[in-house]
mmCIF file of C-alpha atoms (C1' of nucleotides) in Angstrom:
data_model
loop_
_atom_site.group_PDB
_atom_site.id
_atom_site.type_symbol
_atom_site.label_atom_id
_atom_site.label_comp_id
_atom_site.label_asym_id
_atom_site.label_seq_id
_atom_site.Cartn_x
_atom_site.Cartn_y
_atom_site.Cartn_z
ATOM 1 C CA MET A 1 17.551 -27.025 10.408
ATOM 2 C CA ARG A 2 16.146 -23.612 9.629
ATOM 3 C CA LEU A 3 16.593 -24.281 5.943
ATOM 4 C CA ASP A 4 14.702 -27.542 6.335
ATOM 5 C CA ASN A 5 11.863 -25.769 8.100
ATOM 6 C CA MET A 6 11.691 -23.099 5.494
ATOM 7 C CA LEU A 7 11.664 -25.545 2.613
ATOM 8 C CA LEU A 8 8.978 -27.472 4.401
ATOM 9 C CA ALA A 9 6.919 -24.348 5.002
ATOM 10 C CA GLU A 10 7.211 -23.282 1.396
ATOM 11 C CA GLY A 11 6.128 -26.718 0.268
ATOM 12 C CA VAL A 12 9.418 -27.465 -1.470
ATOM 13 C CA SER A 13 10.472 -30.322 0.726
ATOM 14 C CA GLY A 14 8.053 -32.714 2.377
ATOM 15 C CA PRO A 15 4.853 -34.102 0.881
ATOM 16 C CA GLU A 16 3.352 -32.226 -2.040
ATOM 17 C CA LYS A 17 0.234 -30.351 -1.021
ATOM 18 C CA GLY A 18 -0.348 -28.002 -3.873
ATOM 19 C CA GLY A 19 3.186 -26.708 -3.956
ATOM 20 C CA GLY A 20 3.020 -24.006 -1.325
ATOM 21 C CA SER A 21 -0.411 -22.888 -2.296
ATOM 22 C CA ALA A 22 -0.996 -21.645 1.221
ATOM 23 C CA ALA A 23 1.904 -19.258 0.912
ATOM 24 C CA ALA A 24 0.707 -18.188 -2.498
ATOM 25 C CA ALA A 25 -2.802 -17.705 -1.230
ATOM 26 C CA ALA A 26 -1.576 -15.649 1.680
ATOM 27 C CA ALA A 27 0.469 -13.507 -0.631
ATOM 28 C CA ALA A 28 -2.438 -13.162 -3.005
ATOM 29 C CA ALA A 29 -4.649 -12.104 -0.142
ATOM 30 C CA ALA A 30 -2.109 -9.527 0.891
ATOM 31 C CA ALA A 31 -1.968 -8.315 -2.685
ATOM 32 C CA GLY A 32 -5.640 -7.419 -2.488
ATOM 33 C CA GLY A 33 -5.962 -7.652 -6.218
ATOM 34 C CA SER A 34 -8.984 -8.812 -8.109
ATOM 35 C CA PRO A 35 -9.736 -12.518 -7.860
ATOM 36 C CA THR A 36 -8.840 -13.010 -11.488
ATOM 37 C CA ASP A 37 -5.548 -11.222 -11.208
ATOM 38 C CA SER A 38 -4.556 -12.998 -8.053
ATOM 39 C CA SER A 39 -5.541 -16.382 -9.389
ATOM 40 C CA ILE A 40 -3.400 -15.837 -12.458
ATOM 41 C CA GLU A 41 -0.484 -14.766 -10.297
ATOM 42 C CA HIS A 42 -1.294 -17.567 -7.920
ATOM 43 C CA SER A 43 -1.057 -20.249 -10.583
ATOM 44 C CA ASP A 44 2.073 -18.654 -11.953
ATOM 45 C CA TYR A 45 3.615 -18.689 -8.506
ATOM 46 C CA ARG A 46 2.622 -22.319 -8.011
ATOM 47 C CA ALA A 47 4.023 -23.353 -11.359
ATOM 48 C CA LYS A 48 7.365 -21.740 -10.594
ATOM 49 C CA LEU A 49 7.439 -23.181 -7.106
ATOM 50 C CA ALA A 50 6.679 -26.609 -8.521
ATOM 51 C CA GLN A 51 9.593 -26.175 -10.891
ATOM 52 C CA ILE A 52 11.917 -25.323 -8.027
ATOM 53 C CA ARG A 53 10.573 -28.251 -6.071
ATOM 54 C CA GLN A 54 11.202 -30.610 -8.955
ATOM 55 C CA ILE A 55 14.748 -29.402 -9.437
ATOM 56 C CA TYR A 56 15.396 -29.620 -5.705
ATOM 57 C CA HIS A 57 14.157 -33.204 -5.474
ATOM 58 C CA SER A 58 15.987 -34.395 -8.554
ATOM 59 C CA GLU A 59 19.220 -32.810 -7.348
ATOM 60 C CA LEU A 60 18.694 -34.257 -3.887
ATOM 61 C CA GLU A 61 18.161 -37.674 -5.364
ATOM 62 C CA LYS A 62 21.311 -37.328 -7.444
ATOM 63 C CA TYR A 63 23.301 -36.345 -4.376
ATOM 64 C CA GLU A 64 21.940 -39.249 -2.364
ATOM 65 C CA GLN A 65 22.686 -41.643 -5.155
ATOM 66 C CA ALA A 66 26.173 -40.249 -5.585
ATOM 67 C CA CYS A 67 26.693 -40.436 -1.851
ATOM 68 C CA SER A 68 25.754 -44.093 -1.620
ATOM 69 C CA GLU A 69 27.731 -44.930 -4.741
ATOM 70 C CA PHE A 70 30.776 -43.195 -3.415
ATOM 71 C CA THR A 71 30.361 -44.827 -0.020
ATOM 72 C CA ASN A 72 30.184 -48.250 -1.670
ATOM 73 C CA HIS A 73 33.215 -47.437 -3.738
ATOM 74 C CA VAL A 74 35.227 -46.455 -0.683
ATOM 75 C CA MET A 75 34.029 -49.532 1.189
ATOM 76 C CA ASN A 76 35.208 -51.699 -1.686
ATOM 77 C CA LEU A 77 38.552 -49.967 -1.689
ATOM 78 C CA LEU A 78 38.883 -50.480 2.042
ATOM 79 C CA ARG A 79 37.942 -54.110 1.655
ATOM 80 C CA GLU A 80 40.625 -54.525 -0.972
ATOM 81 C CA GLN A 81 43.096 -52.734 1.232
ATOM 82 C CA SER A 82 42.185 -55.006 4.100
ATOM 83 C CA ARG A 83 43.972 -57.796 2.213
ATOM 84 C CA THR A 84 47.243 -55.959 2.510
ATOM 85 C CA ARG A 85 46.757 -54.282 5.908
ATOM 86 C CA PRO A 86 44.430 -54.713 8.842
ATOM 87 C CA ILE A 87 41.503 -52.253 8.778
ATOM 88 C CA SER A 88 39.333 -51.930 11.857
ATOM 89 C CA PRO A 89 35.530 -51.504 11.593
ATOM 90 C CA LYS A 90 36.000 -48.240 13.405
ATOM 91 C CA GLU A 91 38.191 -46.928 10.593
ATOM 92 C CA ILE A 92 35.539 -47.891 8.062
ATOM 93 C CA GLU A 93 32.888 -46.152 10.130
ATOM 94 C CA ARG A 94 35.055 -43.059 10.311
ATOM 95 C CA MET A 95 35.514 -42.979 6.554
ATOM 96 C CA VAL A 96 31.793 -43.403 5.950
ATOM 97 C CA ALA A 97 31.073 -40.605 8.393
ATOM 98 C CA ILE A 98 33.519 -38.314 6.599
ATOM 99 C CA ILE A 99 31.874 -39.064 3.263
ATOM 100 C CA HIS A 100 28.423 -38.408 4.656
ATOM 101 C CA ARG A 101 29.545 -35.155 6.207
ATOM 102 C CA LYS A 102 30.951 -34.010 2.862
ATOM 103 C CA PHE A 103 27.758 -34.899 1.061
ATOM 104 C CA SER A 104 25.565 -33.342 3.666
ATOM 105 C CA SER A 105 27.461 -30.085 3.315
ATOM 106 C CA ILE A 106 26.817 -30.268 -0.413
ATOM 107 C CA GLN A 107 23.169 -30.934 0.337
ATOM 108 C CA MET A 108 23.150 -27.926 2.588
ATOM 109 C CA GLN A 109 24.360 -25.801 -0.296
ATOM 110 C CA LEU A 110 21.568 -27.207 -2.423
ATOM 111 C CA LYS A 111 19.031 -26.359 0.248
ATOM 112 C CA GLN A 112 20.466 -22.897 0.600
ATOM 113 C CA SER A 113 20.293 -22.126 -3.082
ATOM 114 C CA THR A 114 16.787 -23.562 -3.232
ATOM 115 C CA CYS A 115 15.801 -21.306 -0.377
ATOM 116 C CA GLU A 116 17.269 -18.353 -2.217
ATOM 117 C CA ALA A 117 15.337 -19.257 -5.328
ATOM 118 C CA VAL A 118 12.122 -19.507 -3.323
ATOM 119 C CA MET A 119 12.797 -16.189 -1.635
ATOM 120 C CA ILE A 120 13.403 -14.481 -4.961
ATOM 121 C CA LEU A 121 10.248 -16.009 -6.387
ATOM 122 C CA ARG A 122 8.291 -15.014 -3.329
ATOM 123 C CA SER A 123 9.579 -11.453 -3.289
ATOM 124 C CA ARG A 124 8.760 -11.100 -6.961
ATOM 125 C CA PHE A 125 5.312 -12.432 -6.315
ATOM 126 C CA LEU A 126 4.772 -10.176 -3.351
ATOM 127 C CA ASP A 127 5.998 -7.223 -5.335
ATOM 128 C CA ALA A 128 2.781 -7.594 -7.265
ATOM 129 C CA ARG A 129 1.250 -5.825 -4.264
ATOM 130 C CA ARG A 130 2.747 -2.677 -5.603
ATOM 131 C CA LYS A 131 0.876 -3.052 -8.846
ATOM 132 C CA ARG A 132 -1.895 -0.598 -8.640
ATOM 133 C CA ARG A 133 -4.806 0.767 -10.549
ATOM 134 C CA ASN A 134 -6.045 4.280 -10.159
ATOM 135 C CA PHE A 135 -9.483 4.385 -8.628
ATOM 136 C CA ASN A 136 -12.207 5.289 -11.029
ATOM 137 C CA LYS A 137 -13.416 8.843 -11.279
ATOM 138 C CA GLN A 138 -16.604 8.233 -9.392
ATOM 139 C CA ALA A 139 -14.757 6.606 -6.489
ATOM 140 C CA THR A 140 -12.309 9.497 -6.295
ATOM 141 C CA GLU A 141 -15.188 11.931 -6.314
ATOM 142 C CA VAL A 142 -16.959 10.160 -3.510
ATOM 143 C CA LEU A 143 -13.795 10.111 -1.429
ATOM 144 C CA ASN A 144 -12.992 13.724 -2.192
ATOM 145 C CA GLU A 145 -16.514 14.806 -1.367
ATOM 146 C CA TYR A 146 -16.264 13.143 1.993
ATOM 147 C CA PHE A 147 -12.805 14.534 2.613
ATOM 148 C CA TYR A 148 -13.638 18.129 1.781
ATOM 149 C CA SER A 149 -16.966 18.065 3.506
ATOM 150 C CA HIS A 150 -15.250 16.847 6.660
ATOM 151 C CA LEU A 151 -12.194 19.004 6.291
ATOM 152 C CA SER A 152 -12.080 19.931 9.940
ATOM 153 C CA ASN A 153 -11.884 16.305 10.905
ATOM 154 C CA PRO A 154 -11.134 14.113 7.919
ATOM 155 C CA TYR A 155 -11.019 10.924 9.937
ATOM 156 C CA PRO A 156 -13.874 8.698 8.854
ATOM 157 C CA SER A 157 -15.133 6.222 11.375
ATOM 158 C CA GLU A 158 -14.987 2.527 10.648
ATOM 159 C CA GLU A 159 -18.629 2.618 9.584
ATOM 160 C CA ALA A 160 -18.020 5.582 7.335
ATOM 161 C CA LYS A 161 -15.022 3.831 5.835
ATOM 162 C CA GLU A 162 -17.085 0.769 5.166
ATOM 163 C CA GLU A 163 -19.768 2.850 3.569
ATOM 164 C CA LEU A 164 -17.256 4.694 1.425
ATOM 165 C CA ALA A 165 -15.595 1.437 0.481
ATOM 166 C CA LYS A 166 -18.939 0.045 -0.588
ATOM 167 C CA LYS A 167 -19.784 3.159 -2.562
ATOM 168 C CA CYS A 168 -16.417 3.221 -4.294
ATOM 169 C CA GLY A 169 -16.061 -0.482 -4.872
ATOM 170 C CA ILE A 170 -12.781 -0.646 -2.993
ATOM 171 C CA THR A 171 -11.665 -2.159 0.285
ATOM 172 C CA VAL A 172 -11.767 -0.477 3.675
ATOM 173 C CA SER A 173 -7.996 -0.527 3.859
ATOM 174 C CA GLN A 174 -7.860 1.221 0.498
ATOM 175 C CA VAL A 175 -10.142 3.868 1.931
ATOM 176 C CA SER A 176 -7.811 4.201 4.903
ATOM 177 C CA ASN A 177 -4.823 4.445 2.586
ATOM 178 C CA TRP A 178 -6.576 7.044 0.510
ATOM 179 C CA PHE A 179 -7.424 9.194 3.525
ATOM 180 C CA GLY A 180 -3.938 8.791 4.927
ATOM 181 C CA ASN A 181 -2.397 9.915 1.684
ATOM 182 C CA LYS A 182 -4.920 12.671 1.211
ATOM 183 C CA ARG A 183 -4.465 14.166 4.659
ATOM 184 C CA ILE A 184 -0.715 14.236 4.287
ATOM 185 C CA ARG A 185 -0.701 15.570 0.779
ATOM 186 C CA TYR A 186 -3.312 18.142 1.537
ATOM 187 C CA LYS A 187 -1.445 19.335 4.587
ATOM 188 C CA LYS A 188 1.826 19.455 2.677
ATOM 189 C CA ASN A 189 0.527 21.459 -0.208
ATOM 190 C CA ILE A 190 -2.696 23.181 0.608
ATOM 191 C CA GLY A 191 -2.218 25.713 -2.128
ATOM 192 C CA LYS A 192 -2.315 22.994 -4.706
ATOM 193 C CA PHE A 193 -5.474 21.478 -3.311
ATOM 194 C CA GLN A 194 -7.209 24.803 -2.786
ATOM 195 C CA GLU A 195 -9.006 24.744 -6.081
ATOM 196 C CA GLU A 196 -10.085 21.169 -5.628
ATOM 197 C CA ALA A 197 -11.232 21.943 -2.108
ATOM 198 C CA ASN A 198 -13.288 24.850 -3.356
ATOM 199 C CA LEU A 199 -14.814 22.841 -6.158
ATOM 200 C CA TYR A 200 -15.937 20.130 -3.808
ATOM 201 C CA ALA A 201 -17.049 22.664 -1.250
ATOM 202 C CA VAL A 202 -19.152 24.360 -3.887
ATOM 203 C CA LYS A 203 -20.510 21.072 -5.090
ATOM 204 C CA THR A 204 -21.551 20.079 -1.628
ATOM 205 C CA ALA A 205 -22.867 23.535 -0.867
ATOM 206 C CA VAL A 206 -24.958 23.557 -3.996
ATOM 207 C CA ASP A 207 -26.275 20.122 -3.190
ATOM 208 C CA ALA A 208 -27.083 21.288 0.288
ATOM 209 C CA ALA A 209 -28.770 24.385 -1.090
ATOM 210 C CA ASN A 210 -30.858 22.260 -3.398
ATOM 211 C CA VAL A 211 -31.824 19.971 -0.580
ATOM 212 C CA SER A 212 -32.648 22.931 1.569
ATOM 213 C CA ALA A 213 -34.692 24.524 -1.182
ATOM 214 C CA GLN A 214 -36.616 21.327 -1.594
ATOM 215 C CA ALA A 215 -37.051 21.004 2.121
ATOM 216 C CA SER A 216 -38.253 24.554 2.509
ATOM 217 C CA GLN A 217 -40.659 24.085 -0.340
ATOM 218 C CA ALA A 218 -41.980 20.972 1.218
ATOM 219 C CA ASN A 219 -41.969 22.001 4.834
ATOM 220 C CA SER A 220 -41.883 25.696 5.212
ATOM 221 C CA PRO A 221 -39.346 27.708 7.122
ATOM 222 C CA ALA A 222 -36.878 24.951 7.929
ATOM 223 C CA THR A 223 -33.801 26.466 6.329
ATOM 224 C CA PRO A 224 -30.176 25.759 7.214
ATOM 225 C CA ASN A 225 -30.108 29.103 8.952
ATOM 226 C CA SER A 226 -32.658 27.839 11.328
ATOM 227 C CA GLY A 227 -29.893 25.864 12.925
ATOM 228 C CA SER A 228 -31.554 22.566 12.295
ATOM 229 C CA PRO A 229 -29.321 20.332 10.245
ATOM 230 C CA GLY A 230 -31.611 17.441 10.838
ATOM 231 C CA SER A 231 -32.992 17.497 7.340
ATOM 232 C CA TYR A 232 -29.567 16.905 5.779
ATOM 233 C CA SER A 233 -28.160 13.622 4.838
ATOM 234 C CA LEU A 234 -24.861 12.544 6.326
ATOM 235 C CA SER A 235 -22.846 13.893 3.445
ATOM 236 C CA HIS A 236 -24.235 17.323 4.021
ATOM 237 C CA THR A 237 -23.716 17.541 7.706
ATOM 238 C CA GLY A 238 -20.055 18.363 7.412
ATOM 239 C CA ASP A 239 -18.101 21.524 7.285
ATOM 240 C CA THR A 240 -19.245 22.661 3.941
ATOM 241 C CA TYR A 241 -22.695 22.772 5.268
ATOM 242 C CA LEU A 242 -21.438 25.037 7.984
ATOM 243 C CA GLY A 243 -19.753 27.069 5.312
ATOM 244 C CA LEU A 244 -23.001 27.390 3.498
ATOM 245 C CA ARG A 245 -24.659 28.588 6.638
ATOM 246 C CA SER A 246 -22.066 31.211 7.238
ATOM 247 C CA LEU A 247 -22.169 32.332 3.653
ATOM 248 C CA ASN A 248 -25.888 32.539 3.704
ATOM 249 C CA GLY A 249 -25.610 34.475 6.871
ATOM 250 C CA GLU A 250 -23.613 37.056 5.035
ATOM 251 C CA GLY A 251 -26.278 37.273 2.403
ATOM 252 C CA LEU A 252 -24.245 35.716 -0.377
ATOM 253 C CA ASN A 253 -25.930 33.991 -3.219
ATOM 254 C CA ILE A 254 -23.927 30.849 -3.569
ATOM 255 C CA THR A 255 -25.202 29.488 -6.807
ATOM 256 C CA ALA A 256 -24.765 32.818 -8.484
ATOM 257 C CA ASN A 257 -21.261 33.464 -7.291
ATOM 258 C CA PHE A 258 -19.639 30.070 -7.554
ATOM 259 C CA LYS A 259 -18.990 30.086 -11.227
ATOM 260 C CA THR A 260 -15.291 30.058 -11.573
ATOM 261 C CA PRO A 261 -12.573 28.614 -9.441
ATOM 262 C CA SER A 262 -11.215 32.067 -8.763
ATOM 263 C CA SER A 263 -14.526 33.303 -7.490
ATOM 264 C CA CYS A 264 -14.713 30.181 -5.392
ATOM 265 C CA ARG A 265 -11.347 31.032 -3.992
ATOM 266 C CA MET A 266 -12.587 34.479 -3.108
ATOM 267 C CA LEU A 267 -15.659 33.220 -1.393
ATOM 268 C CA PHE A 268 -13.909 30.519 0.509
ATOM 269 C CA SER A 269 -11.091 32.717 1.633
ATOM 270 C CA SER A 270 -12.894 32.843 4.874
ATOM 271 C CA PRO A 271 -11.912 31.859 8.387
ATOM 272 C CA LEU A 272 -14.091 28.873 7.844
ATOM 273 C CA MET A 273 -11.616 26.849 5.894
ATOM 274 C CA VAL A 274 -8.711 27.918 7.982
ATOM 275 C CA SER A 275 -10.432 26.672 11.044
ATOM 276 C CA GLN A 276 -11.170 23.447 9.265
ATOM 277 C CA ALA A 277 -7.582 22.791 8.478
ATOM 278 C CA ASN A 278 -6.338 24.047 11.789
ATOM 279 C CA SER A 279 -8.433 21.726 13.802
ATOM 280 C CA TRP A 280 -6.638 18.583 12.645
ATOM 281 C CA GLN A 281 -4.473 16.820 15.105
ATOM 282 C CA ASP A 282 -1.842 19.223 16.290
ATOM 283 C CA THR A 283 1.090 17.246 15.023
ATOM 284 C CA THR A 284 2.257 19.863 12.607
ATOM 285 C CA ASN A 285 1.944 23.546 12.139
ATOM 286 C CA PRO A 286 -1.533 24.326 11.051
ATOM 287 C CA PRO A 287 -1.572 25.175 7.429
ATOM 288 C CA SER A 288 -2.758 28.518 6.192
ATOM 289 C CA VAL A 289 -5.288 27.632 3.613
ATOM 290 C CA THR A 290 -5.830 30.485 1.286
ATOM 291 C CA SER A 291 -2.397 31.979 1.247
ATOM 292 C CA PRO A 292 0.007 29.257 2.242
ATOM 293 C CA PRO A 293 3.190 31.246 2.601
ATOM 294 C CA GLY A 294 1.556 34.029 4.555
ATOM 295 C CA PRO A 295 1.655 34.552 8.289
ATOM 296 C CA PRO A 296 -1.161 33.316 10.470
ATOM 297 C CA GLY A 297 -4.122 35.583 10.244
ATOM 298 C CA SER A 298 -3.312 36.771 6.785
ATOM 299 C CA VAL A 299 -5.766 34.414 5.242
ATOM 300 C CA HIS A 300 -8.085 37.081 4.015
ATOM 301 C CA SER A 301 -5.444 38.762 1.968
ATOM 302 C CA ASP A 302 -6.235 36.641 -0.965
ATOM 303 C CA THR A 303 -3.627 37.209 -3.064
ATOM 304 C CA SER A 304 -4.852 37.400 -6.563
ATOM 305 C CA ASN A 305 -5.405 41.114 -6.215
ATOM 306 C "C1'" DG B 1 11.073 9.075 -21.867
ATOM 307 C "C1'" DG B 2 10.187 12.615 -18.373
ATOM 308 C "C1'" DC B 3 7.418 13.888 -14.852
ATOM 309 C "C1'" DG B 4 3.598 14.650 -11.798
ATOM 310 C "C1'" DA B 5 -0.172 12.128 -9.627
ATOM 311 C "C1'" DT B 6 -1.425 8.491 -6.885
ATOM 312 C "C1'" DG B 7 -2.060 3.945 -4.506
ATOM 313 C "C1'" DA B 8 0.654 0.967 -1.506
ATOM 314 C "C1'" DT B 9 4.200 -0.098 1.850
ATOM 315 C "C1'" DT B 10 7.178 0.713 5.697
ATOM 316 C "C1'" DA B 11 9.075 2.812 9.857
ATOM 317 C "C1'" DT B 12 7.927 5.291 13.637
ATOM 318 C "C1'" DC B 13 5.171 7.505 17.054
ATOM 319 C "C1'" DC B 14 1.562 7.938 20.442
ATOM 320 C "C1'" DG C 1 -4.071 -0.243 16.558
ATOM 321 C "C1'" DG C 2 -4.421 3.869 14.045
ATOM 322 C "C1'" DA C 3 -2.066 8.036 12.327
ATOM 323 C "C1'" DT C 4 1.798 10.306 10.157
ATOM 324 C "C1'" DA C 5 5.716 10.838 7.195
ATOM 325 C "C1'" DA C 6 8.758 9.094 3.940
ATOM 326 C "C1'" DT C 7 9.332 6.339 0.252
ATOM 327 C "C1'" DC C 8 8.482 3.125 -3.503
ATOM 328 C "C1'" DA C 9 6.414 1.768 -7.787
ATOM 329 C "C1'" DT C 10 3.129 2.350 -11.198
ATOM 330 C "C1'" DC C 11 -0.103 4.989 -14.000
ATOM 331 C "C1'" DG C 12 -1.153 8.307 -17.302
ATOM 332 C "C1'" DC C 13 -0.425 12.538 -19.576
ATOM 333 C "C1'" DC C 14 2.664 15.403 -22.373
#
DNA sequence: GGCGATGATTATCC
DNA sequence: GGATAATCATCGCC
């Protein structure tokens, strides 16, 4: 019964309605691929399913034919035998039932192997979900910029995700995946991401500095130090902006000093980034940003010297 | 071909 | 339901 239901659901048995196109469509939707890709896979899936369906029906027909032929044959034999010995209708019925049982068990095997074939086809089709393309450089940059400028809380809201998805030309769930992966990988190996973090921090800081310069030219004394982030766009309201403020507060000239990754490392070996990383959800030990293996509080002992 | 990077999936937790 | 962690599978560089 379950086999019957499954074959029906997959569009193998029952009336033909596009050969399980609903299942294929669902799988294609889950795949999240481009419309062209999914339609190619979709038609491929349908073609193979149609093939299975055809084989199933032709085999089923053969079995049914064989069953009725064999039943007739046995009936004839019984009729012939009835000349020599009395055969009750009940005995005939019993024989027919036995034959039908045998054939239905064969049919069951057919259904089972058809189901297996469909499952294999389906799993192969669904495996296409794992096919992936790397995001383009611009998309990765946008995501990284957001991530590093919100390092203290890299959990974009739904709206932010939608915005990022739009900017990057990817789906919201891809954005979620990306942030999920990024958070984990960053947390696992902060040392490795340090340089990248600094680069993006610098990038954002420089952008912010430019914006601020423009703003101060246009408006007068409204600098970031004034404590009024209102003039910054969303992408500059994050932690890097705070970093810029603190750096400015110490009288550092950002644009002059951020020339090489190592100098970036020096400048950002500040409590700022540690606090950023530490303030994530307390599920794991907070990572020490600038000197990963070091004890807590040793973050200033950068290392390269 | 090996290997690291990376996007996607799955199990599990809260 | 969203986040994490582990894992898978593919990409892309060498």
